[in-house]
Coordinates of N, CA, C and O in Angstrom, one line a residue:
L1 N -24.2 -15.8 26.4 CA -23.6 -16.9 27.0 C -22.1 -16.8 26.9 O -21.4 -17.2 27.8
D2 N -21.6 -16.3 25.8 CA -20.1 -16.1 25.6 C -19.5 -15.2 26.6 O -18.5 -15.4 27.2
E3 N -20.3 -14.1 26.9 CA -19.8 -13.1 27.9 C -19.8 -13.8 29.3 O -18.9 -13.5 30.2
E4 N -20.8 -14.6 29.6 CA -20.9 -15.3 30.9 C -19.7 -16.3 31.0 O -19.1 -16.3 32.1
E5 N -19.3 -16.9 30.0 CA -18.2 -17.8 30.0 C -16.9 -17.0 30.3 O -16.0 -17.5 31.1
K6 N -16.8 -15.9 29.7 CA -15.6 -15.0 29.9 C -15.5 -14.6 31.4 O -14.5 -14.6 32.0
R7 N -16.7 -14.2 31.9 CA -16.8 -13.8 33.3 C -16.4 -14.9 34.3 O -15.6 -14.7 35.2
L8 N -16.9 -16.1 34.0 CA -16.5 -17.3 34.8 C -15.0 -17.6 34.7 O -14.4 -18.0 35.7
A9 N -14.5 -17.5 33.5 CA -13.1 -17.8 33.3 C -12.2 -16.8 34.1 O -11.2 -17.2 34.7
A10 N -12.6 -15.6 34.0 CA -11.8 -14.5 34.8 C -11.9 -14.8 36.3 O -10.9 -14.6 37.0
A11 N -13.1 -15.1 36.7 CA -13.3 -15.4 38.2 C -12.5 -16.6 38.6 O -11.8 -16.6 39.6
R12 N -12.4 -17.7 37.7 CA -11.6 -18.8 38.0 C -10.1 -18.5 38.0 O -9.4 -18.9 38.9
A13 N -9.7 -17.6 37.1 CA -8.3 -17.2 37.1 C -7.9 -16.4 38.3 O -6.8 -16.6 38.9
A14 N -8.8 -15.6 38.8 CA -8.6 -14.8 40.0 C -8.5 -15.7 41.2 O -7.6 -15.6 42.0
A15 N -9.4 -16.7 41.3 CA -9.4 -17.6 42.4 C -8.1 -18.5 42.4 O -7.5 -18.8 43.4
A16 N -7.7 -18.9 41.2 CA -6.5 -19.7 41.0 C -5.3 -18.9 41.4 O -4.4 -19.4 42.1
A17 N -5.2 -17.6 41.0 CA -4.1 -16.8 41.4 C -4.0 -16.6 42.9 O -2.9 -16.7 43.5
E18 N -5.2 -16.4 43.5 CA -5.2 -16.2 45.0 C -4.8 -17.5 45.7 O -4.0 -17.5 46.6
K19 N -5.2 -18.6 45.2 CA -4.9 -19.9 45.8 C -3.4 -20.2 45.6 O -2.7 -20.6 46.5
R20 N -2.8 -19.9 44.4 CA -1.4 -20.1 44.1 C -0.6 -19.3 45.1 O 0.4 -19.7 45.6
L21 N -1.0 -18.0 45.3 CA -0.2 -17.2 46.3 C -0.3 -17.7 47.7 O 0.6 -17.7 48.4
S22 N -1.5 -18.1 48.1 CA -1.7 -18.6 49.5 C -0.9 -19.9 49.7 O -0.5 -20.3 50.8
N23 N -0.7 -20.7 48.6 CA 0.0 -22.0 48.7 C 1.5 -21.8 48.7 O 2.2 -22.8 48.9
T24 N 2.0 -20.6 48.5 CA 3.5 -20.4 48.5 C 3.9 -19.9 49.9 O 4.6 -18.9 50.0
A25 N 3.6 -20.7 50.9 CA 4.0 -20.5 52.3 C 3.7 -19.0 52.8 O 4.4 -18.4 53.5
N26 N 2.5 -18.5 52.3 CA 2.0 -17.2 52.8 C 3.0 -16.1 52.6 O 3.1 -15.1 53.3
M27 N 3.8 -16.2 51.5 CA 4.8 -15.2 51.2 C 4.2 -14.1 50.5 O 3.2 -14.3 49.7
K28 N 4.7 -12.9 50.6 CA 4.2 -11.7 49.9 C 4.6 -11.9 48.4 O 5.6 -12.3 48.1
A29 N 3.7 -11.5 47.5 CA 3.9 -11.6 46.1 C 5.1 -10.6 45.8 O 5.2 -9.6 46.3
P30 N 6.0 -11.1 44.8 CA 7.1 -10.2 44.5 C 6.7 -8.9 43.8 O 5.6 -8.9 43.1
D31 N 7.4 -7.9 44.0 CA 7.1 -6.6 43.4 C 7.5 -6.7 41.9 O 8.7 -6.8 41.6
V32 N 6.6 -6.7 41.1 CA 6.9 -6.9 39.7 C 6.8 -5.6 38.9 O 6.8 -5.5 37.7
G33 N 6.7 -4.5 39.7 CA 6.7 -3.1 39.1 C 5.4 -2.9 38.3 O 5.4 -2.0 37.4
H34 N 4.4 -3.6 38.6 CA 3.1 -3.4 37.8 C 2.0 -3.1 38.8 O 1.7 -3.9 39.6
V35 N 1.4 -1.9 38.7 CA 0.3 -1.5 39.6 C -0.9 -1.5 38.7 O -0.9 -0.9 37.6
P36 N -2.0 -2.1 39.2 CA -3.2 -2.1 38.4 C -3.7 -0.7 38.1 O -3.7 0.1 39.0
K37 N -4.2 -0.4 37.0 CA -4.8 0.9 36.6 C -6.2 1.0 37.1 O -6.6 2.1 37.4
S38 N -6.9 -0.1 37.2 CA -8.3 0.0 37.6 C -8.4 0.2 39.1 O -7.5 -0.2 39.8
K39 N -9.5 0.7 39.6 CA -9.7 0.9 41.0 C -10.2 -0.3 41.7 O -10.2 -0.4 42.9
S40 N -10.7 -1.2 41.0 CA -11.3 -2.4 41.6 C -10.2 -3.4 42.0 O -9.1 -3.4 41.5
S41 N -10.5 -4.2 43.0 CA -9.5 -5.1 43.5 C -9.5 -6.4 42.5 O -10.4 -6.5 41.7
W42 N -8.6 -7.3 42.8 CA -8.5 -8.4 41.9 C -9.1 -9.7 42.5 O -8.9 -10.8 42.1
S43 N -10.0 -9.5 43.4 CA -10.7 -10.7 44.0 C -11.8 -11.1 43.0 O -12.3 -10.4 42.2
S44 N -12.1 -12.4 43.1 CA -13.1 -13.0 42.2 C -14.4 -12.4 42.6 O -15.3 -12.3 41.7
E45 N -14.7 -11.9 43.8 CA -15.9 -11.3 44.2 C -16.1 -10.0 43.4 O -17.2 -9.7 42.9
S46 N -15.0 -9.1 43.3 CA -15.2 -7.9 42.5 C -15.4 -8.1 41.1 O -16.0 -7.3 40.4
L47 N -14.8 -9.2 40.5 CA -15.0 -9.5 39.1 C -16.5 -9.9 38.8 O -17.0 -9.6 37.8
R48 N -17.1 -10.5 39.8 CA -18.5 -10.8 39.6 C -19.4 -9.6 39.6 O -20.4 -9.6 38.9
M49 N -19.0 -8.5 40.3 CA -19.8 -7.3 40.3 C -19.5 -6.4 39.1 O -20.3 -5.5 38.9
T50 N -18.5 -6.7 38.4 CA -18.2 -5.9 37.2 C -19.0 -6.4 36.1 O -19.1 -7.6 35.9
K51 N -19.5 -5.6 35.3 CA -20.4 -6.0 34.2 C -19.5 -6.6 33.1 O -18.6 -6.0 32.6
P52 N -19.8 -7.9 32.7 CA -19.1 -8.5 31.6 C -19.1 -7.7 30.3 O -20.1 -7.1 30.0
G53 N -18.0 -7.7 29.7 CA -17.9 -6.9 28.4 C -17.5 -5.4 28.6 O -17.2 -4.8 27.6
S54 N -17.6 -5.0 29.8 CA -17.2 -3.6 30.1 C -15.7 -3.4 30.0 O -15.0 -4.3 30.1
I55 N -15.3 -2.1 29.7 CA -13.9 -1.8 29.6 C -13.2 -2.1 31.0 O -12.1 -2.7 31.0
E56 N -13.9 -1.8 32.1 CA -13.3 -2.1 33.4 C -13.1 -3.6 33.6 O -12.0 -4.0 34.0
Y57 N -14.1 -4.4 33.2 CA -14.0 -5.8 33.3 C -12.8 -6.4 32.5 O -12.0 -7.1 33.0
E58 N -12.7 -6.0 31.2 CA -11.6 -6.4 30.4 C -10.3 -6.0 30.9 O -9.3 -6.7 30.9
E59 N -10.2 -4.8 31.4 CA -9.0 -4.2 32.0 C -8.5 -5.0 33.2 O -7.3 -5.4 33.3
V60 N -9.4 -5.3 34.1 CA -9.1 -6.0 35.3 C -8.7 -7.5 35.0 O -7.7 -8.0 35.5
A61 N -9.5 -8.1 34.1 CA -9.2 -9.5 33.7 C -7.8 -9.6 33.0 O -7.0 -10.4 33.3
G62 N -7.5 -8.6 32.1 CA -6.2 -8.6 31.5 C -5.1 -8.3 32.4 O -4.0 -9.0 32.3
E63 N -5.2 -7.4 33.3 CA -4.2 -7.1 34.3 C -3.9 -8.3 35.2 O -2.8 -8.6 35.6
L64 N -5.0 -8.9 35.6 CA -4.9 -10.1 36.5 C -4.1 -11.2 35.8 O -3.2 -11.8 36.4
A65 N -4.5 -11.5 34.6 CA -3.8 -12.5 33.8 C -2.3 -12.2 33.6 O -1.4 -13.0 33.8
S66 N -2.0 -10.9 33.3 CA -0.6 -10.5 33.1 C 0.1 -10.6 34.5 O 1.3 -11.1 34.5
W67 N -0.5 -10.1 35.5 CA 0.2 -10.2 36.8 C 0.4 -11.6 37.3 O 1.5 -12.0 37.7
A68 N -0.5 -12.5 37.1 CA -0.4 -13.9 37.5 C 0.7 -14.6 36.6 O 1.6 -15.3 37.2
N69 N 0.8 -14.3 35.3 CA 1.9 -14.9 34.5 C 3.2 -14.4 34.9 O 4.2 -15.1 35.0
T70 N 3.3 -13.1 35.3 CA 4.6 -12.5 35.7 C 5.0 -13.2 37.0 O 6.2 -13.5 37.2
V71 N 4.1 -13.4 38.0 CA 4.4 -14.0 39.3 C 4.9 -15.4 39.0 O 6.0 -15.9 39.6
I72 N 4.3 -16.2 38.1 CA 4.7 -17.5 37.8 C 6.0 -17.6 37.2 O 6.9 -18.3 37.6
E73 N 6.3 -16.7 36.2 CA 7.6 -16.6 35.5 C 8.7 -16.3 36.5 O 9.8 -16.9 36.4
L74 N 8.4 -15.3 37.4 CA 9.5 -15.0 38.3 C 9.8 -16.1 39.3 O 10.9 -16.3 39.7
S75 N 8.8 -16.8 39.7 CA 9.0 -17.9 40.7 C 9.6 -19.1 40.0 O 10.1 -20.0 40.7
L76 N 9.5 -19.2 38.7 CA 10.1 -20.4 38.0 C 11.6 -20.2 37.7 O 12.2 -21.1 37.1
K77 N 12.2 -19.1 38.1 CA 13.6 -19.0 37.9 C 14.3 -20.0 38.6 O 13.9 -20.5 39.7
S78 N 15.5 -20.4 38.1 CA 16.3 -21.4 38.8 C 16.8 -20.8 40.1 O 16.9 -19.6 40.3
K79 N 17.1 -21.8 41.0 CA 17.6 -21.4 42.4 C 18.7 -22.4 42.7 O 18.6 -23.5 42.3
E80 N 19.7 -21.9 43.4 CA 20.8 -22.8 43.8 C 21.4 -22.2 45.1 O 21.3 -21.1 45.4
G81 N 22.0 -23.1 45.8 CA 22.7 -22.8 47.0 C 23.0 -24.0 47.8 O 22.6 -25.1 47.5
Q82 N 23.7 -23.7 48.9 CA 24.1 -24.8 49.8 C 23.0 -25.1 50.8 O 22.5 -24.2 51.5
L83 N 22.7 -26.4 50.9 CA 21.7 -26.9 51.9 C 22.3 -28.1 52.6 O 23.2 -28.8 52.1
L84 N 21.8 -28.4 53.8 CA 22.1 -29.6 54.4 C 21.1 -30.6 54.0 O 19.9 -30.3 53.9
V85 N 21.5 -31.9 53.7 CA 20.6 -32.9 53.3 C 20.8 -34.1 54.3 O 21.9 -34.5 54.6
R86 N 19.7 -34.6 54.8 CA 19.7 -35.7 55.7 C 19.8 -37.0 55.0 O 18.9 -37.3 54.2
I87 N 20.8 -37.8 55.3 CA 21.0 -39.1 54.7 C 21.3 -40.1 55.8 O 22.3 -39.9 56.5
D88 N 20.4 -41.1 56.0 CA 20.6 -42.1 57.0 C 20.9 -41.4 58.4 O 21.8 -41.7 59.1
H89 N 20.0 -40.5 58.8 CA 20.1 -39.8 60.1 C 21.3 -38.9 60.3 O 21.5 -38.4 61.4
L90 N 22.1 -38.6 59.3 CA 23.2 -37.7 59.3 C 23.0 -36.6 58.3 O 22.3 -36.8 57.3
W91 N 23.6 -35.4 58.6 CA 23.4 -34.3 57.7 C 24.7 -34.1 56.9 O 25.8 -34.1 57.5
Y92 N 24.5 -33.8 55.6 CA 25.7 -33.6 54.7 C 25.4 -32.3 54.0 O 24.3 -32.0 53.5
K93 N 26.5 -31.5 53.8 CA 26.5 -30.3 53.0 C 26.4 -30.7 51.5 O 27.2 -31.5 51.1
K94 N 25.4 -30.1 50.8 CA 25.3 -30.4 49.4 C 25.0 -29.1 48.7 O 24.4 -28.2 49.3
Y95 N 25.5 -28.9 47.5 CA 25.2 -27.8 46.7 C 24.0 -28.2 45.8 O 24.0 -29.2 45.1
V96 N 22.8 -27.5 46.0 CA 21.6 -27.9 45.4 C 21.2 -26.9 44.3 O 21.3 -25.7 44.5
V97 N 20.8 -27.5 43.2 CA 20.4 -26.6 42.0 C 18.9 -27.0 41.6 O 18.7 -28.2 41.4
L98 N 18.1 -26.0 41.5 CA 16.7 -26.2 41.1 C 16.6 -25.6 39.7 O 16.7 -24.3 39.6
D99 N 16.4 -26.3 38.7 CA 16.3 -25.8 37.3 C 15.5 -26.8 36.5 O 15.6 -28.0 36.6
D100 N 14.6 -26.2 35.6 CA 13.8 -27.1 34.7 C 13.1 -28.2 35.4 O 13.1 -29.3 35.0
S101 N 12.5 -27.9 36.6 CA 11.7 -28.8 37.4 C 12.6 -30.1 37.8 O 12.1 -31.2 37.9
Q102 N 13.8 -29.8 38.0 CA 14.7 -30.9 38.5 C 15.5 -30.3 39.6 O 16.0 -29.2 39.6
L103 N 15.6 -31.1 40.7 CA 16.4 -30.7 41.9 C 17.6 -31.6 41.9 O 17.5 -32.8 42.0
S104 N 18.8 -31.0 41.7 CA 20.1 -31.7 41.6 C 20.9 -31.4 42.8 O 21.0 -30.3 43.3
F105 N 21.6 -32.5 43.2 CA 22.5 -32.4 44.4 C 23.9 -32.7 44.0 O 24.2 -33.7 43.4
Y106 N 24.8 -31.8 44.4 CA 26.2 -31.9 44.1 C 27.1 -31.8 45.4 O 26.6 -31.2 46.3
S107 N 28.3 -32.3 45.3 CA 29.2 -32.3 46.5 C 29.7 -30.9 46.7 O 30.0 -30.5 47.9
S108 N 29.7 -30.0 45.7 CA 30.2 -28.6 45.9 C 29.7 -27.8 44.7 O 29.2 -28.3 43.7
K109 N 29.9 -26.5 44.8 CA 29.5 -25.5 43.8 C 30.3 -25.8 42.5 O 29.8 -25.7 41.4
A110 N 31.5 -26.1 42.7 CA 32.4 -26.4 41.6 C 31.9 -27.6 40.8 O 32.1 -27.7 39.5
A111 N 31.3 -28.6 41.4 CA 30.9 -29.8 40.8 C 29.5 -29.6 40.2 O 29.0 -30.5 39.4
A112 N 28.8 -28.5 40.4 CA 27.4 -28.3 39.9 C 27.4 -28.3 38.4 O 28.3 -27.7 37.7
G113 N 26.4 -29.0 37.9 CA 26.3 -29.1 36.4 C 27.0 -30.3 35.8 O 26.8 -30.7 34.7
I114 N 27.9 -31.0 36.6 CA 28.6 -32.1 36.2 C 28.1 -33.3 36.9 O 28.3 -33.5 38.1
M115 N 27.3 -34.2 36.2 CA 26.7 -35.3 36.8 C 27.8 -36.4 37.0 O 28.6 -36.7 36.1
S116 N 27.9 -36.9 38.2 CA 28.9 -37.9 38.6 C 28.3 -38.8 39.6 O 27.2 -38.7 39.9
E117 N 29.2 -39.7 40.1 CA 28.7 -40.6 41.2 C 28.3 -39.8 42.4 O 27.4 -40.3 43.2
D118 N 28.8 -38.6 42.6 CA 28.5 -37.8 43.8 C 27.2 -37.1 43.7 O 26.6 -36.6 44.6
S119 N 26.7 -36.9 42.4 CA 25.5 -36.1 42.2 C 24.2 -37.0 42.2 O 24.3 -38.1 41.8
D120 N 23.2 -36.3 42.6 CA 21.9 -37.0 42.6 C 20.8 -36.1 42.0 O 21.1 -34.9 41.9
L121 N 19.6 -36.6 41.7 CA 18.6 -35.8 41.0 C 17.2 -36.3 41.4 O 17.0 -37.4 41.6
I122 N 16.3 -35.3 41.6 CA 14.9 -35.5 41.8 C 14.2 -34.8 40.7 O 14.4 -33.6 40.5
V123 N 13.4 -35.5 39.9 CA 12.6 -34.8 38.9 C 11.2 -34.5 39.5 O 10.6 -35.3 40.1
L124 N 10.9 -33.2 39.5 CA 9.7 -32.7 40.2 C 8.5 -32.8 39.3 O 8.5 -32.2 38.2
T125 N 7.6 -33.7 39.7 CA 6.4 -33.9 38.9 C 5.1 -33.6 39.7 O 5.3 -33.2 40.9
T126 N 4.0 -33.8 39.2 CA 2.7 -33.5 39.9 C 2.6 -34.3 41.1 O 1.8 -34.0 42.0
S127 N 3.2 -35.5 41.2 CA 3.1 -36.4 42.3 C 4.0 -35.9 43.5 O 3.9 -36.5 44.6
C128 N 4.8 -35.0 43.2 CA 5.7 -34.5 44.3 C 5.0 -33.4 45.2 O 4.1 -32.8 44.7
S129 N 5.5 -33.3 46.4 CA 5.0 -32.2 47.3 C 6.1 -31.7 48.2 O 7.1 -32.4 48.3
V130 N 5.9 -30.6 48.7 CA 6.9 -30.0 49.6 C 6.2 -29.6 50.9 O 5.1 -29.1 50.9
R131 N 6.9 -29.9 52.0 CA 6.2 -29.6 53.3 C 7.3 -29.2 54.3 O 8.5 -29.6 54.2
N132 N 6.9 -28.3 55.3 CA 7.7 -28.0 56.4 C 7.8 -29.2 57.3 O 6.9 -30.0 57.4
T133 N 8.9 -29.3 58.0 CA 9.0 -30.4 59.0 C 9.0 -29.6 60.3 O 8.9 -28.4 60.4
H134 N 9.1 -30.4 61.4 CA 9.1 -29.7 62.7 C 10.4 -29.2 63.2 O 10.5 -28.6 64.2
Q135 N 11.5 -29.4 62.4 CA 12.8 -28.9 62.8 C 12.9 -27.5 62.2 O 12.4 -27.2 61.1
R136 N 13.7 -26.7 62.8 CA 14.0 -25.3 62.4 C 14.6 -25.3 61.0 O 15.6 -26.0 60.7
N137 N 14.1 -24.5 60.1 CA 14.6 -24.2 58.7 C 14.7 -25.5 57.9 O 15.4 -25.6 57.0
T138 N 13.8 -26.5 58.2 CA 13.9 -27.8 57.6 C 12.6 -28.0 56.8 O 11.5 -27.7 57.3
F139 N 12.8 -28.6 55.6 CA 11.6 -29.0 54.8 C 11.9 -30.3 54.1 O 13.0 -30.7 54.0
A140 N 10.8 -30.9 53.6 CA 11.0 -32.2 52.9 C 10.4 -32.1 51.5 O 9.3 -31.5 51.3
V141 N 11.0 -32.7 50.6 CA 10.5 -32.9 49.2 C 10.1 -34.4 49.1 O 10.9 -35.3 49.2
E142 N 8.8 -34.6 49.0 CA 8.2 -35.9 48.9 C 8.0 -36.3 47.5 O 7.5 -35.5 46.7
H143 N 8.5 -37.5 47.1 CA 8.5 -37.9 45.7 C 8.4 -39.4 45.7 O 8.7 -40.1 46.7
S144 N 8.1 -40.0 44.6 CA 8.1 -41.5 44.4 C 9.5 -41.9 44.2 O 10.3 -41.2 43.7
Q145 N 9.8 -43.2 44.5 CA 11.1 -43.7 44.3 C 11.6 -43.6 42.9 O 12.8 -43.3 42.7
D146 N 10.8 -43.7 41.9 CA 11.2 -43.7 40.5 C 11.6 -42.3 40.1 O 12.2 -42.1 39.1
E147 N 11.2 -41.3 40.8 CA 11.5 -39.9 40.5 C 12.8 -39.5 41.1 O 13.4 -38.4 40.8
S148 N 13.3 -40.2 42.1 CA 14.5 -39.8 42.8 C 15.8 -39.9 42.1 O 16.7 -39.2 42.4
G149 N 15.9 -40.8 41.1 CA 17.1 -41.0 40.4 C 18.3 -41.2 41.3 O 19.4 -40.8 41.1
G150 N 18.0 -41.9 42.5 CA 19.1 -42.1 43.4 C 19.4 -40.9 44.3 O 20.5 -40.8 44.8
A151 N 18.4 -40.1 44.5 CA 18.7 -38.8 45.2 C 19.1 -39.0 46.6 O 18.8 -39.9 47.3
A152 N 19.9 -38.1 47.0 CA 20.5 -38.0 48.4 C 19.3 -38.0 49.4 O 18.4 -37.2 49.3
G153 N 19.4 -38.9 50.3 CA 18.4 -38.9 51.4 C 17.0 -39.3 50.9 O 16.0 -38.9 51.5
A154 N 16.9 -40.1 49.8 CA 15.6 -40.3 49.2 C 14.8 -41.5 49.8 O 13.8 -41.9 49.2
S155 N 15.3 -42.0 50.9 CA 14.6 -43.2 51.4 C 13.2 -42.8 51.8 O 13.0 -41.8 52.3
G156 N 12.3 -43.8 51.6 CA 10.9 -43.5 51.9 C 10.2 -42.5 51.1 O 9.2 -42.1 51.4
G157 N 10.9 -42.1 50.0 CA 10.2 -41.2 49.0 C 10.3 -39.7 49.5 O 9.5 -38.9 49.0
A158 N 11.1 -39.4 50.5 CA 11.2 -38.0 50.9 C 12.7 -37.7 51.1 O 13.5 -38.5 51.6
T159 N 13.0 -36.5 50.7 CA 14.4 -35.9 50.9 C 14.2 -34.8 51.8 O 13.5 -33.8 51.6
V160 N 14.9 -34.8 53.0 CA 14.8 -33.8 54.0 C 16.0 -32.8 53.8 O 17.2 -33.3 53.8
L161 N 15.7 -31.5 53.8 CA 16.7 -30.5 53.6 C 16.7 -29.4 54.6 O 15.6 -29.2 55.2
M162 N 17.8 -28.8 54.9 CA 17.8 -27.7 55.9 C 18.5 -26.5 55.3 O 19.6 -26.6 54.8
A163 N 17.8 -25.4 55.4 CA 18.4 -24.1 54.9 C 19.1 -23.4 56.0 O 19.0 -23.7 57.2
R164 N 19.8 -22.4 55.6 CA 20.6 -21.6 56.6 C 19.7 -20.7 57.5 O 20.1 -20.4 58.6
S165 N 18.6 -20.3 56.9 CA 17.7 -19.4 57.6 C 16.2 -19.6 57.3 O 16.0 -20.3 56.3
E166 N 15.3 -19.0 58.0 CA 13.9 -19.1 57.7 C 13.6 -18.5 56.4 O 12.9 -19.1 55.6
K167 N 14.2 -17.4 56.1 CA 14.0 -16.7 54.8 C 14.5 -17.6 53.7 O 13.8 -17.7 52.6
D168 N 15.6 -18.2 53.8 CA 16.2 -19.0 52.7 C 15.2 -20.2 52.5 O 14.9 -20.6 51.4
M169 N 14.7 -20.8 53.6 CA 13.8 -21.9 53.5 C 12.5 -21.5 52.8 O 12.1 -22.2 51.9
Q170 N 12.0 -20.4 53.1 CA 10.8 -19.9 52.5 C 11.0 -19.7 51.0 O 10.1 -20.0 50.1
E171 N 12.2 -19.2 50.6 CA 12.5 -19.0 49.2 C 12.5 -20.3 48.4 O 12.1 -20.5 47.3
W172 N 13.1 -21.3 49.1 CA 13.2 -22.7 48.5 C 11.8 -23.2 48.3 O 11.4 -23.8 47.3
L173 N 10.9 -23.1 49.4 CA 9.6 -23.6 49.3 C 8.8 -23.0 48.2 O 8.1 -23.7 47.4
V174 N 8.9 -21.7 48.0 CA 8.2 -21.0 46.9 C 8.7 -21.5 45.6 O 7.9 -21.8 44.7
A175 N 10.0 -21.6 45.4 CA 10.6 -22.0 44.1 C 10.2 -23.4 43.8 O 9.8 -23.8 42.7
L176 N 10.3 -24.3 44.8 CA 9.9 -25.7 44.6 C 8.4 -25.9 44.2 O 8.1 -26.6 43.3
N177 N 7.6 -25.2 45.0 CA 6.1 -25.3 44.7 C 5.8 -24.7 43.3 O 5.0 -25.3 42.6
A178 N 6.5 -23.7 42.9 CA 6.3 -23.1 41.5 C 6.7 -24.2 40.5 O 5.9 -24.4 39.5
H179 N 7.8 -24.8 40.6 CA 8.3 -25.8 39.7 C 7.3 -27.0 39.6 O 7.1 -27.6 38.6
I180 N 6.9 -27.4 40.8 CA 5.9 -28.6 40.9 C 4.6 -28.2 40.2 O 4.1 -28.9 39.4
S181 N 4.1 -27.0 40.4 CA 2.9 -26.5 39.8 C 3.0 -26.4 38.3 O 2.1 -26.7 37.5
A182 N 4.2 -26.0 37.8 CA 4.4 -25.8 36.4 C 4.5 -27.1 35.7 O 4.2 -27.2 34.5
S183 N 4.7 -28.2 36.4 CA 4.8 -29.5 35.7 C 3.4 -30.1 35.5 O 3.3 -31.1 34.9
R184 N 2.4 -29.4 36.0 CA 1.0 -29.9 35.8 C 0.5 -29.7 34.4 O 0.7 -28.9 33.7

């Protein structure tokens, strides 16, 4: 029974890792310089076919866990840059910093890290979500009013942001989703 529990746990970890990757805007997993040694794939289906307790099983499960933790750690790095933020139907340039599951808005890069009347904050919790909007390079961070801390453009519980490019937007989406997932 103990081996069966291990097999199920490894299968759940594989499914969770696959789901986590598919939830990050279908982006390719970062190259972490780690190539699996085993010839089997990391799908939950191949783990079911591997005999529990075998060296191959333990190797695949260990490599999957290591790879998943590395992906999560890499995606939890802080991110910062200039984005446009929609406030009352107008767009404003803001310097945005994502760190420790907090999204902070500043008037400029020089003002970053210094909380003032110009700066705003969103605490990313499990009730937050991120979604693409229908505008080019634009996405929304949805949050409850009490999480906004007076955040820029926080009316209706959503802050709408625009990145400079599709690539930049995808990077923000991956980073935001990782920080939201880590708060669970």
